[in-house]
PDB file of C-alpha atoms and ligand atoms in Angstrom:
ATOM      1  CA  MET A  43     116.387  98.451 141.048  1.00 89.00           C
ATOM      2  CA  LEU A  44     116.614  98.320 137.277  1.00 92.00           C
ATOM      3  CA  GLU A  45     118.911 101.312 137.296  1.00 95.00           C
ATOM      4  CA  ASN A  46     121.199  99.509 139.699  1.00 95.00           C
ATOM      5  CA  ASP A  47     121.267  96.426 137.483  1.00 97.00           C
ATOM      6  CA  LEU A  48     121.754  98.520 134.364  1.00 96.00           C
ATOM      7  CA  HIS A  49     125.053  99.731 135.809  1.00 95.00           C
ATOM      8  CA  HIS A  50     126.422  96.219 135.366  1.00 96.00           C
ATOM      9  CA  ALA A  51     124.630  95.298 132.166  1.00 97.00           C
ATOM     10  CA  LEU A  52     127.434  96.430 129.859  1.00 95.00           C
ATOM     11  CA  ASP A  53     130.241  94.769 131.810  1.00 95.00           C
ATOM     12  CA  ASN A  54     128.218  91.585 132.199  1.00 97.00           C
ATOM     13  CA  GLN A  55     127.533  91.531 128.453  1.00 97.00           C
ATOM     14  CA  GLU A  56     123.783  91.508 128.980  1.00 98.00           C
ATOM     15  CA  LEU A  57     123.133  94.033 126.203  1.00 98.00           C
ATOM     16  CA  PHE A  58     122.945  93.020 122.577  1.00 98.00           C
ATOM     17  CA  VAL A  59     121.815  94.578 119.337  1.00 98.00           C
ATOM     18  CA  GLU A  60     119.262  93.326 116.817  1.00 98.00           C
ATOM     19  CA  TYR A  61     118.918  94.644 113.287  1.00 98.00           C
ATOM     20  CA  GLN A  62     115.693  95.245 111.409  1.00 98.00           C
ATOM     21  CA  PRO A  63     115.892  95.417 107.606  1.00 98.00           C
ATOM     22  CA  GLN A  64     114.568  98.427 105.703  1.00 98.00           C
ATOM     23  CA  ILE A  65     113.343  97.491 102.237  1.00 98.00           C
ATOM     24  CA  ASN A  66     113.425  99.638  99.122  1.00 97.00           C
ATOM     25  CA  LEU A  67     109.996  99.318  97.520  1.00 97.00           C
ATOM     26  CA  GLN A  68     111.230  99.737  93.962  1.00 94.00           C
ATOM     27  CA  THR A  69     113.789  96.948  94.077  1.00 94.00           C
ATOM     28  CA  GLY A  70     112.847  94.798  97.054  1.00 95.00           C
ATOM     29  CA  TYR A  71     116.459  95.069  98.218  1.00 97.00           C
ATOM     30  CA  ILE A  72     117.548  95.552 101.803  1.00 98.00           C
ATOM     31  CA  THR A  73     119.130  98.991 101.685  1.00 97.00           C
ATOM     32  CA  SER A  74     119.689  99.478 105.380  1.00 98.00           C
ATOM     33  CA  VAL A  75     119.035  98.105 108.838  1.00 98.00           C
ATOM     34  CA  GLU A  76     118.035  99.797 112.059  1.00 98.00           C
ATOM     35  CA  ALA A  77     120.080  98.821 115.125  1.00 99.00           C
ATOM     36  CA  LEU A  78     117.831  98.162 118.140  1.00 98.00           C
ATOM     37  CA  VAL A  79     119.323  97.433 121.534  1.00 98.00           C
ATOM     38  CA  ARG A  80     118.037  94.685 123.863  1.00 98.00           C
ATOM     39  CA  TRP A  81     118.774  93.812 127.473  1.00 98.00           C
ATOM     40  CA  ARG A  82     118.801  90.225 128.644  1.00 98.00           C
ATOM     41  CA  HIS A  83     118.394  90.657 132.395  1.00 97.00           C
ATOM     42  CA  PRO A  84     119.793  87.673 134.354  1.00 96.00           C
ATOM     43  CA  GLU A  85     116.590  87.267 136.409  1.00 96.00           C
ATOM     44  CA  LYS A  86     113.893  89.270 134.680  1.00 96.00           C
ATOM     45  CA  GLY A  87     114.596  88.063 131.163  1.00 97.00           C
ATOM     46  CA  LEU A  88     114.293  90.340 128.137  1.00 97.00           C
ATOM     47  CA  ILE A  89     113.658  93.999 128.924  1.00 97.00           C
ATOM     48  CA  SER A  90     112.551  96.261 126.109  1.00 97.00           C
ATOM     49  CA  PRO A  91     114.466  99.436 125.214  1.00 98.00           C
ATOM     50  CA  GLY A  92     111.239 101.368 125.719  1.00 96.00           C
ATOM     51  CA  VAL A  93     111.697 100.539 129.416  1.00 97.00           C
ATOM     52  CA  PHE A  94     115.434 100.756 129.993  1.00 97.00           C
ATOM     53  CA  ILE A  95     116.514 103.532 127.624  1.00 97.00           C
ATOM     54  CA  PRO A  96     114.624 106.152 129.706  1.00 96.00           C
ATOM     55  CA  ILE A  97     116.368 104.768 132.819  1.00 97.00           C
ATOM     56  CA  ALA A  98     119.706 104.990 131.038  1.00 97.00           C
ATOM     57  CA  GLU A  99     118.857 108.583 130.125  1.00 95.00           C
ATOM     58  CA  GLU A 100     117.985 109.600 133.662  1.00 95.00           C
ATOM     59  CA  SER A 101     121.049 107.969 135.180  1.00 95.00           C
ATOM     60  CA  GLY A 102     123.570 109.179 132.609  1.00 95.00           C
ATOM     61  CA  LEU A 103     124.311 105.568 131.635  1.00 96.00           C
ATOM     62  CA  ILE A 104     123.131 106.428 128.141  1.00 96.00           C
ATOM     63  CA  ILE A 105     126.590 107.864 127.418  1.00 96.00           C
ATOM     64  CA  PRO A 106     128.578 104.586 127.762  1.00 97.00           C
ATOM     65  CA  ILE A 107     125.632 102.481 126.563  1.00 98.00           C
ATOM     66  CA  GLY A 108     125.033 104.731 123.548  1.00 98.00           C
ATOM     67  CA  GLN A 109     128.678 104.540 122.586  1.00 98.00           C
ATOM     68  CA  TRP A 110     128.665 100.766 122.922  1.00 98.00           C
ATOM     69  CA  ILE A 111     125.571 100.473 120.681  1.00 98.00           C
ATOM     70  CA  LEU A 112     127.109 102.732 118.047  1.00 98.00           C
ATOM     71  CA  GLU A 113     130.400 100.853 118.040  1.00 98.00           C
ATOM     72  CA  THR A 114     128.686  97.458 117.971  1.00 98.00           C
ATOM     73  CA  ALA A 115     126.474  98.495 115.048  1.00 98.00           C
ATOM     74  CA  CYS A 116     129.314 100.008 113.000  1.00 98.00           C
ATOM     75  CA  LYS A 117     131.528  96.982 113.623  1.00 98.00           C
ATOM     76  CA  GLN A 118     128.703  94.681 112.570  1.00 98.00           C
ATOM     77  CA  VAL A 119     127.959  96.422 109.293  1.00 98.00           C
ATOM     78  CA  LYS A 120     131.660  96.478 108.443  1.00 98.00           C
ATOM     79  CA  GLN A 121     131.873  92.769 109.227  1.00 98.00           C
ATOM     80  CA  TRP A 122     128.950  92.092 106.865  1.00 98.00           C
ATOM     81  CA  GLN A 123     130.739  94.045 104.145  1.00 98.00           C
ATOM     82  CA  ARG A 124     133.859  91.944 104.708  1.00 97.00           C
ATOM     83  CA  ALA A 125     131.768  88.766 104.628  1.00 97.00           C
ATOM     84  CA  GLY A 126     130.644  89.727 101.134  1.00 97.00           C
ATOM     85  CA  LEU A 127     127.103  90.923 101.802  1.00 97.00           C
ATOM     86  CA  PRO A 128     125.943  93.940  99.779  1.00 96.00           C
ATOM     87  CA  SER A 129     126.991  97.189 101.465  1.00 95.00           C
ATOM     88  CA  ILE A 130     124.116  98.472 103.537  1.00 98.00           C
ATOM     89  CA  LYS A 131     123.579 101.404 105.839  1.00 98.00           C
ATOM     90  CA  VAL A 132     122.983 101.108 109.552  1.00 98.00           C
ATOM     91  CA  ALA A 133     120.645 103.491 111.357  1.00 98.00           C
ATOM     92  CA  VAL A 134     121.502 104.067 115.017  1.00 98.00           C
ATOM     93  CA  ASN A 135     119.121 105.789 117.446  1.00 98.00           C
ATOM     94  CA  LEU A 136     120.556 108.704 119.373  1.00 96.00           C
ATOM     95  CA  SER A 137     118.948 109.803 122.591  1.00 93.00           C
ATOM     96  CA  LEU A 138     118.600 113.261 124.018  1.00 88.00           C
ATOM     97  CA  GLY A 139     121.341 112.819 126.614  1.00 89.00           C
ATOM     98  CA  GLN A 140     123.830 111.930 123.891  1.00 92.00           C
ATOM     99  CA  LEU A 141     123.050 115.095 121.970  1.00 87.00           C
ATOM    100  CA  PHE A 142     124.321 117.079 124.918  1.00 85.00           C
ATOM    101  CA  GLN A 143     127.386 114.910 125.377  1.00 89.00           C
ATOM    102  CA  HIS A 144     130.157 117.450 124.805  1.00 88.00           C
ATOM    103  CA  ASP A 145     132.355 115.127 122.767  1.00 93.00           C
ATOM    104  CA  LEU A 146     129.632 113.375 120.765  1.00 96.00           C
ATOM    105  CA  VAL A 147     131.027 114.352 117.356  1.00 96.00           C
ATOM    106  CA  ARG A 148     134.541 113.270 118.331  1.00 97.00           C
ATOM    107  CA  MET A 149     133.193 110.030 119.784  1.00 98.00           C
ATOM    108  CA  ILE A 150     131.356 109.206 116.543  1.00 98.00           C
ATOM    109  CA  GLN A 151     134.392 110.098 114.466  1.00 98.00           C
ATOM    110  CA  ASP A 152     136.563 107.839 116.633  1.00 98.00           C
ATOM    111  CA  VAL A 153     134.105 104.967 116.351  1.00 98.00           C
ATOM    112  CA  LEU A 154     134.049 105.285 112.557  1.00 98.00           C
ATOM    113  CA  GLN A 155     137.833 105.255 112.519  1.00 98.00           C
ATOM    114  CA  ARG A 156     138.186 102.304 114.862  1.00 98.00           C
ATOM    115  CA  THR A 157     135.597 100.211 113.056  1.00 98.00           C
ATOM    116  CA  GLU A 158     136.790 101.369 109.612  1.00 98.00           C
ATOM    117  CA  LEU A 159     133.185 101.883 108.538  1.00 98.00           C
ATOM    118  CA  GLU A 160     132.834 104.491 105.795  1.00 98.00           C
ATOM    119  CA  SER A 161     130.682 107.306 107.168  1.00 98.00           C
ATOM    120  CA  GLN A 162     128.150 107.103 104.331  1.00 98.00           C
ATOM    121  CA  TYR A 163     126.966 103.808 105.813  1.00 98.00           C
ATOM    122  CA  LEU A 164     125.969 105.377 109.110  1.00 98.00           C
ATOM    123  CA  GLN A 165     122.647 107.129 109.648  1.00 98.00           C
ATOM    124  CA  LEU A 166     121.808 108.721 112.993  1.00 98.00           C
ATOM    125  CA  GLU A 167     118.188 108.847 114.133  1.00 97.00           C
ATOM    126  CA  ILE A 168     117.109 111.793 116.218  1.00 94.00           C
ATOM    127  CA  THR A 169     113.606 112.540 117.502  1.00 90.00           C
ATOM    128  CA  GLU A 170     111.581 115.715 117.392  1.00 85.00           C
ATOM    129  CA  SER A 171     111.922 116.123 121.146  1.00 82.00           C
ATOM    130  CA  MET A 172     115.598 116.827 120.509  1.00 82.00           C
ATOM    131  CA  THR A 173     114.784 119.735 118.250  1.00 78.00           C
ATOM    132  CA  ILE A 174     113.720 122.022 121.102  1.00 77.00           C
ATOM    133  CA  ASN A 175     117.097 123.686 121.369  1.00 82.00           C
ATOM    134  CA  ILE A 176     117.365 124.814 117.769  1.00 84.00           C
ATOM    135  CA  ASP A 177     120.718 126.593 117.989  1.00 88.00           C
ATOM    136  CA  HIS A 178     122.500 123.726 119.696  1.00 88.00           C
ATOM    137  CA  MET A 179     120.983 121.160 117.357  1.00 89.00           C
ATOM    138  CA  THR A 180     121.781 123.133 114.233  1.00 91.00           C
ATOM    139  CA  THR A 181     125.446 123.327 115.226  1.00 91.00           C
ATOM    140  CA  MET A 182     125.604 119.666 116.235  1.00 93.00           C
ATOM    141  CA  LEU A 183     123.882 118.369 113.137  1.00 94.00           C
ATOM    142  CA  HIS A 184     126.122 120.361 110.813  1.00 95.00           C
ATOM    143  CA  LEU A 185     129.191 118.958 112.570  1.00 96.00           C
ATOM    144  CA  LEU A 186     127.780 115.446 112.251  1.00 96.00           C
ATOM    145  CA  LYS A 187     126.974 115.981 108.571  1.00 97.00           C
ATOM    146  CA  ASP A 188     130.556 117.114 108.019  1.00 97.00           C
ATOM    147  CA  LEU A 189     131.636 113.636 109.098  1.00 97.00           C
ATOM    148  CA  GLY A 190     129.635 112.282 106.149  1.00 98.00           C
ATOM    149  CA  VAL A 191     126.877 110.575 108.120  1.00 98.00           C
ATOM    150  CA  THR A 192     123.182 111.120 107.362  1.00 98.00           C
ATOM    151  CA  ILE A 193     120.433 112.213 109.736  1.00 97.00           C
ATOM    152  CA  ALA A 194     116.896 110.851 110.043  1.00 97.00           C
ATOM    153  CA  VAL A 195     114.044 112.188 112.161  1.00 94.00           C
ATOM    154  CA  ASP A 196     112.461 109.227 113.962  1.00 95.00           C
ATOM    155  CA  ASP A 197     108.765 108.986 114.894  1.00 92.00           C
ATOM    156  CA  PHE A 198     108.126 111.975 112.676  1.00 92.00           C
ATOM    157  CA  GLY A 199     104.899 113.798 113.431  1.00 84.00           C
ATOM    158  CA  THR A 200     104.447 112.555 116.994  1.00 88.00           C
ATOM    159  CA  GLY A 201     106.392 115.296 118.801  1.00 81.00           C
ATOM    160  CA  TYR A 202     105.245 118.765 119.602  1.00 72.00           C
ATOM    161  CA  SER A 203     107.909 120.574 117.684  1.00 72.00           C
ATOM    162  CA  SER A 204     107.534 123.247 115.084  1.00 76.00           C
ATOM    163  CA  LEU A 205     108.008 122.270 111.451  1.00 82.00           C
ATOM    164  CA  SER A 206     110.386 125.164 111.005  1.00 82.00           C
ATOM    165  CA  TYR A 207     113.295 123.016 112.186  1.00 84.00           C
ATOM    166  CA  LEU A 208     113.103 121.249 108.830  1.00 86.00           C
ATOM    167  CA  LYS A 209     114.395 124.481 107.388  1.00 84.00           C
ATOM    168  CA  ASP A 210     117.284 124.883 109.821  1.00 83.00           C
ATOM    169  CA  PHE A 211     118.504 121.336 110.241  1.00 90.00           C
ATOM    170  CA  PRO A 212     120.461 119.411 107.619  1.00 94.00           C
ATOM    171  CA  ILE A 213     118.120 116.425 107.649  1.00 95.00           C
ATOM    172  CA  ASP A 214     118.150 113.616 105.085  1.00 97.00           C
ATOM    173  CA  CYS A 215     115.255 111.394 106.008  1.00 96.00           C
ATOM    174  CA  LEU A 216     111.890 111.331 107.798  1.00 95.00           C
ATOM    175  CA  LYS A 217     110.645 108.170 109.458  1.00 96.00           C
ATOM    176  CA  ILE A 218     106.851 108.053 109.511  1.00 95.00           C
ATOM    177  CA  ASP A 219     105.757 106.802 112.915  1.00 94.00           C
ATOM    178  CA  ARG A 220     103.936 103.498 112.999  1.00 94.00           C
ATOM    179  CA  SER A 221     100.974 105.027 114.831  1.00 93.00           C
ATOM    180  CA  PHE A 222     100.050 106.736 111.530  1.00 94.00           C
ATOM    181  CA  ILE A 223     100.588 103.565 109.497  1.00 95.00           C
ATOM    182  CA  HIS A 224      98.563 101.428 111.860  1.00 92.00           C
ATOM    183  CA  ARG A 225      95.144 102.649 110.761  1.00 89.00           C
ATOM    184  CA  ILE A 226      96.102 103.871 107.332  1.00 91.00           C
ATOM    185  CA  GLN A 227      93.358 101.829 105.616  1.00 86.00           C
ATOM    186  CA  THR A 228      90.541 102.765 107.973  1.00 89.00           C
ATOM    187  CA  ASP A 229      91.241 106.210 109.371  1.00 91.00           C
ATOM    188  CA  SER A 230      91.008 109.047 106.879  1.00 93.00           C
ATOM    189  CA  THR A 231      92.907 111.404 109.194  1.00 93.00           C
ATOM    190  CA  ASP A 232      95.874 109.046 109.455  1.00 92.00           C
ATOM    191  CA  LYS A 233      95.753 108.594 105.706  1.00 94.00           C
ATOM    192  CA  ALA A 234      95.761 112.352 105.190  1.00 94.00           C
ATOM    193  CA  LEU A 235      98.705 112.760 107.554  1.00 93.00           C
ATOM    194  CA  VAL A 236     100.746 110.086 105.800  1.00 95.00           C
ATOM    195  CA  ASP A 237      99.975 111.669 102.424  1.00 95.00           C
ATOM    196  CA  MET A 238     100.964 115.036 103.799  1.00 94.00           C
ATOM    197  CA  ILE A 239     104.298 113.755 105.149  1.00 94.00           C
ATOM    198  CA  LEU A 240     105.089 111.974 101.865  1.00 96.00           C
ATOM    199  CA  SER A 241     104.292 115.043  99.845  1.00 95.00           C
ATOM    200  CA  MET A 242     106.244 117.332 102.136  1.00 94.00           C
ATOM    201  CA  ALA A 243     109.249 115.014 102.036  1.00 94.00           C
ATOM    202  CA  LYS A 244     109.130 114.975  98.258  1.00 95.00           C
ATOM    203  CA  HIS A 245     109.123 118.756  98.015  1.00 94.00           C
ATOM    204  CA  LEU A 246     111.895 119.096 100.579  1.00 93.00           C
ATOM    205  CA  ARG A 247     113.841 116.328  98.808  1.00 94.00           C
ATOM    206  CA  LEU A 248     113.970 114.158 101.906  1.00 96.00           C
ATOM    207  CA  LYS A 249     113.959 110.387 101.940  1.00 97.00           C
ATOM    208  CA  VAL A 250     111.160 108.621 103.766  1.00 97.00           C
ATOM    209  CA  VAL A 251     111.018 105.395 105.738  1.00 98.00           C
ATOM    210  CA  ALA A 252     107.566 104.218 106.817  1.00 98.00           C
ATOM    211  CA  GLU A 253     107.729 102.256 110.062  1.00 97.00           C
ATOM    212  CA  GLY A 254     105.646  99.424 111.428  1.00 97.00           C
ATOM    213  CA  ILE A 255     104.292  97.881 108.211  1.00 98.00           C
ATOM    214  CA  GLU A 256     102.507  94.723 109.279  1.00 97.00           C
ATOM    215  CA  GLU A 257      99.902  94.179 106.582  1.00 96.00           C
ATOM    216  CA  VAL A 258      99.906  93.932 102.818  1.00 95.00           C
ATOM    217  CA  GLU A 259      97.107  96.510 102.651  1.00 94.00           C
ATOM    218  CA  GLN A 260      99.305  99.060 104.394  1.00 96.00           C
ATOM    219  CA  LEU A 261     102.075  98.261 101.963  1.00 96.00           C
ATOM    220  CA  SER A 262      99.812  98.662  98.914  1.00 95.00           C
ATOM    221  CA  TYR A 263      98.765 102.067 100.101  1.00 94.00           C
ATOM    222  CA  LEU A 264     102.369 103.171 100.615  1.00 96.00           C
ATOM    223  CA  ILE A 265     103.392 101.851  97.206  1.00 95.00           C
ATOM    224  CA  ALA A 266     100.544 103.742  95.546  1.00 93.00           C
ATOM    225  CA  SER A 267     101.673 106.868  97.392  1.00 94.00           C
ATOM    226  CA  HIS A 268     105.273 106.411  96.144  1.00 94.00           C
ATOM    227  CA  CYS A 269     106.815 105.814  99.536  1.00 96.00           C
ATOM    228  CA  GLU A 270     110.442 104.845  99.040  1.00 96.00           C
ATOM    229  CA  THR A 271     111.426 102.586 101.926  1.00 98.00           C
ATOM    230  CA  VAL A 272     109.582 100.575 104.566  1.00 98.00           C
ATOM    231  CA  GLN A 273     110.430  98.774 107.777  1.00 98.00           C
ATOM    232  CA  GLY A 274     108.096  96.423 109.601  1.00 98.00           C
ATOM    233  CA  TYR A 275     107.138  92.941 110.668  1.00 98.00           C
ATOM    234  CA  LEU A 276     105.586  92.208 107.246  1.00 98.00           C
ATOM    235  CA  PHE A 277     109.127  91.995 105.860  1.00 98.00           C
ATOM    236  CA  SER A 278     111.100  91.171 108.976  1.00 98.00           C
ATOM    237  CA  LYS A 279     111.279  91.592 112.717  1.00 98.00           C
ATOM    238  CA  PRO A 280     114.518  92.860 114.249  1.00 98.00           C
ATOM    239  CA  LEU A 281     116.990  89.959 113.957  1.00 98.00           C
ATOM    240  CA  LEU A 282     120.171  88.746 115.568  1.00 98.00           C
ATOM    241  CA  PRO A 283     123.128  89.595 113.320  1.00 98.00           C
ATOM    242  CA  ILE A 284     124.109  85.984 112.683  1.00 98.00           C
ATOM    243  CA  PHE A 285     120.548  85.139 111.638  1.00 98.00           C
ATOM    244  CA  LEU A 286     120.342  88.139 109.336  1.00 98.00           C
ATOM    245  CA  GLN A 287     123.669  87.242 107.733  1.00 98.00           C
ATOM    246  CA  GLU A 288     122.756  83.599 107.167  1.00 98.00           C
ATOM    247  CA  ASN A 289     119.283  84.380 105.868  1.00 98.00           C
ATOM    248  CA  TYR A 290     120.027  87.569 103.967  1.00 98.00           C
ATOM    249  CA  ASP A 291     119.087  86.172 100.568  1.00 97.00           C
ATOM    250  CA  SER A 292     115.886  84.536 101.700  1.00 98.00           C
ATOM    251  CA  ILE A 293     114.751  87.667 103.542  1.00 98.00           C
ATOM    252  CA  GLN A 294     115.349  89.661 100.394  1.00 97.00           C
ATOM    253  CA  ARG A 295     113.677  87.048  98.187  1.00 97.00           C
ATOM    254  CA  ASN A 296     110.666  87.031 100.493  1.00 97.00           C
ATOM    255  CA  ALA A 297     110.442  90.823 100.254  1.00 97.00           C
ATOM    256  CA  GLN A 298     110.618  90.615  96.461  1.00 96.00           C
ATOM    257  CA  ASN A 299     107.905  87.938  96.418  1.00 96.00           C
ATOM    258  CA  ILE A 300     105.598  90.152  98.432  1.00 96.00           C
ATOM    259  CA  LEU A 301     106.278  93.065  96.086  1.00 96.00           C
ATOM    260  CA  GLU A 302     105.899  90.882  92.971  1.00 94.00           C
ATOM    261  CA  LYS A 303     102.433  89.886  94.099  1.00 93.00           C
ATOM    262  CA  LEU A 304     101.598  93.576  94.211  1.00 90.00           C
ATOM    263  CA  ASN A 305     103.100  93.947  90.723  1.00 78.00           C
ATOM    264  CA  VAL A 306     105.867  96.252  91.853  1.00 72.00           C
ATOM    265  CA  VAL A 307     108.976  94.180  91.223  1.00 72.00           C
ATOM    266  CA  GLU A 308     109.314  92.183  87.990  1.00 70.00           C
ATOM    267  CA  GLY A 309     109.392  88.443  88.656  1.00 63.00           C
TER     268      GLY A 309
HETATM  269  P1  C2E B 276     112.114 103.277 117.254  1.00 77.52           P
HETATM  270  O1  C2E B 276     113.492 103.792 117.064  1.00 77.52           O
HETATM  271  O2  C2E B 276     111.015 104.011 116.609  1.00 77.52           O
HETATM  272  O3  C2E B 276     112.184 101.767 116.743  1.00 77.52           O
HETATM  273  C1  C2E B 276     111.149 101.106 116.092  1.00 77.52           C
HETATM  274  C2  C2E B 276     110.428 100.180 117.039  1.00 77.52           C
HETATM  275  O4  C2E B 276     109.306  99.617 116.365  1.00 77.52           O
HETATM  276  C3  C2E B 276     111.260  98.998 117.520  1.00 77.52           C
HETATM  277  O5  C2E B 276     110.832  98.667 118.843  1.00 77.52           O
HETATM  278  C4  C2E B 276     110.835  97.891 116.547  1.00 77.52           C
HETATM  279  O6  C2E B 276     111.064  96.588 117.028  1.00 77.52           O
HETATM  280  C5  C2E B 276     109.368  98.194 116.429  1.00 77.52           C
HETATM  281  N1  C2E B 276     108.768  97.702 115.191  1.00 77.52           N
HETATM  282  C6  C2E B 276     109.345  97.576 113.982  1.00 77.52           C
HETATM  283  N2  C2E B 276     108.475  97.100 113.063  1.00 77.52           N
HETATM  284  C7  C2E B 276     107.305  96.916 113.720  1.00 77.52           C
HETATM  285  C8  C2E B 276     106.007  96.435 113.313  1.00 77.52           C
HETATM  286  O7  C2E B 276     105.759  96.095 112.170  1.00 77.52           O
HETATM  287  N3  C2E B 276     105.037  96.395 114.273  1.00 77.52           N
HETATM  288  C9  C2E B 276     105.284  96.773 115.560  1.00 77.52           C
HETATM  289  N4  C2E B 276     104.271  96.701 116.424  1.00 77.52           N
HETATM  290  N5  C2E B 276     106.494  97.223 115.972  1.00 77.52           N
HETATM  291  C10 C2E B 276     107.479  97.301 115.060  1.00 77.52           C
HETATM  292  P2  C2E B 276     111.868  98.421 120.016  1.00 77.52           P
HETATM  293  O8  C2E B 276     113.069  97.681 119.508  1.00 77.52           O
HETATM  294  O9  C2E B 276     111.129  97.859 121.179  1.00 77.52           O
HETATM  295  O10 C2E B 276     112.359  99.883 120.376  1.00 77.52           O
HETATM  296  C11 C2E B 276     111.495 100.826 120.925  1.00 77.52           C
HETATM  297  C12 C2E B 276     112.144 102.187 121.000  1.00 77.52           C
HETATM  298  O11 C2E B 276     113.248 102.169 121.925  1.00 77.52           O
HETATM  299  C13 C2E B 276     112.753 102.644 119.687  1.00 77.52           C
HETATM  300  O12 C2E B 276     111.770 103.166 118.831  1.00 77.52           O
HETATM  301  C14 C2E B 276     113.732 103.685 120.170  1.00 77.52           C
HETATM  302  O13 C2E B 276     113.091 104.887 120.472  1.00 77.52           O
HETATM  303  C15 C2E B 276     114.231 103.045 121.464  1.00 77.52           C
HETATM  304  N6  C2E B 276     115.471 102.316 121.143  1.00 77.52           N
HETATM  305  C16 C2E B 276     115.637 101.055 120.676  1.00 77.52           C
HETATM  306  N7  C2E B 276     116.933 100.791 120.493  1.00 77.52           N
HETATM  307  C17 C2E B 276     117.607 101.896 120.849  1.00 77.52           C
HETATM  308  C18 C2E B 276     119.005 102.256 120.866  1.00 77.52           C
HETATM  309  O14 C2E B 276     119.886 101.477 120.468  1.00 77.52           O
HETATM  310  N8  C2E B 276     119.321 103.519 121.323  1.00 77.52           N
HETATM  311  C19 C2E B 276     118.366 104.408 121.723  1.00 77.52           C
HETATM  312  N9  C2E B 276     118.738 105.619 122.156  1.00 77.52           N
HETATM  313  N10 C2E B 276     117.055 104.111 121.688  1.00 77.52           N
HETATM  314  C20 C2E B 276     116.676 102.874 121.262  1.00 77.52           C
HETATM  315 MG1   MG B 277     114.489 104.497 115.481  1.00 77.52          MG
HETATM  316 MG1   MG B 278     110.389 105.174 115.230  1.00 77.52          MG
END
């Protein structure tokens, strides 16, 4: 039933995108946002992407929906630039089906052209499950990198893939999954895994975003471990674009206040 309804969701303008800020821990600035799609179903209300993205994948609807999300996100970030906000990056999630879309690279190039967003402001998030077909991915990712976009591995450490893809793929950033962050203060294994990812990223010269920061204690630990960027409810939930635009300064000031209290940012 949902699949049936999803067929009309785009045309009926039931999909929309929220943006969650990613905060640089050295400056307290918003350096980027992650675009997260939502579906306002006419009868069932809000449906989470965790539910409908898999349906979109299975039905092939991910191709038009994925393109719409990408275009919406690029247009939005360009509009913020034009409105005078600091230039920030937008991270857009790709799903497996899109990776096998034959004209994905062309589609992304066209979207960048149409929206006039400079490619350095677009980051694509892939997941480890996409790294199974190493040859295909290596080719794809190099073509995408040639466009000037950057690549992040989402939910890093939760897949079953071999670490050797880090050697083959032109990756820029690892996103530490929130399941590791969740018990970072209490579980020594999670702590060890986070430390390991941070250290590996440093040696491989990759950027890191830690996801799902909800508590100051988690933040303190990540600061002490020299994590670069964080994303989580402690700083901000995913927000509607108009809200983010109107409250940009206060969101950033709030982030700086939190960091000042931890003696990271000078008051
Ligand atoms: P993800 O890409 O790992 O996105 C992060 C998820 O964590 C988002 O859930 C976000 O709202 C949530 N989150 C962020 N900070 C916190 C926090 O502090 N605490 C908790 N508990 N959660 C936090 P969301 O928006 O429900 O998305 C779930 C997943 O659905 C995403 O995981 C991604 O895999 C997929 N998804 C969302 N939007 C898109 C999209 O536009 N395209 C594709 N292909 N997948 C998407
Ligand atoms: Mg993501
Ligand atoms: Mg994630």
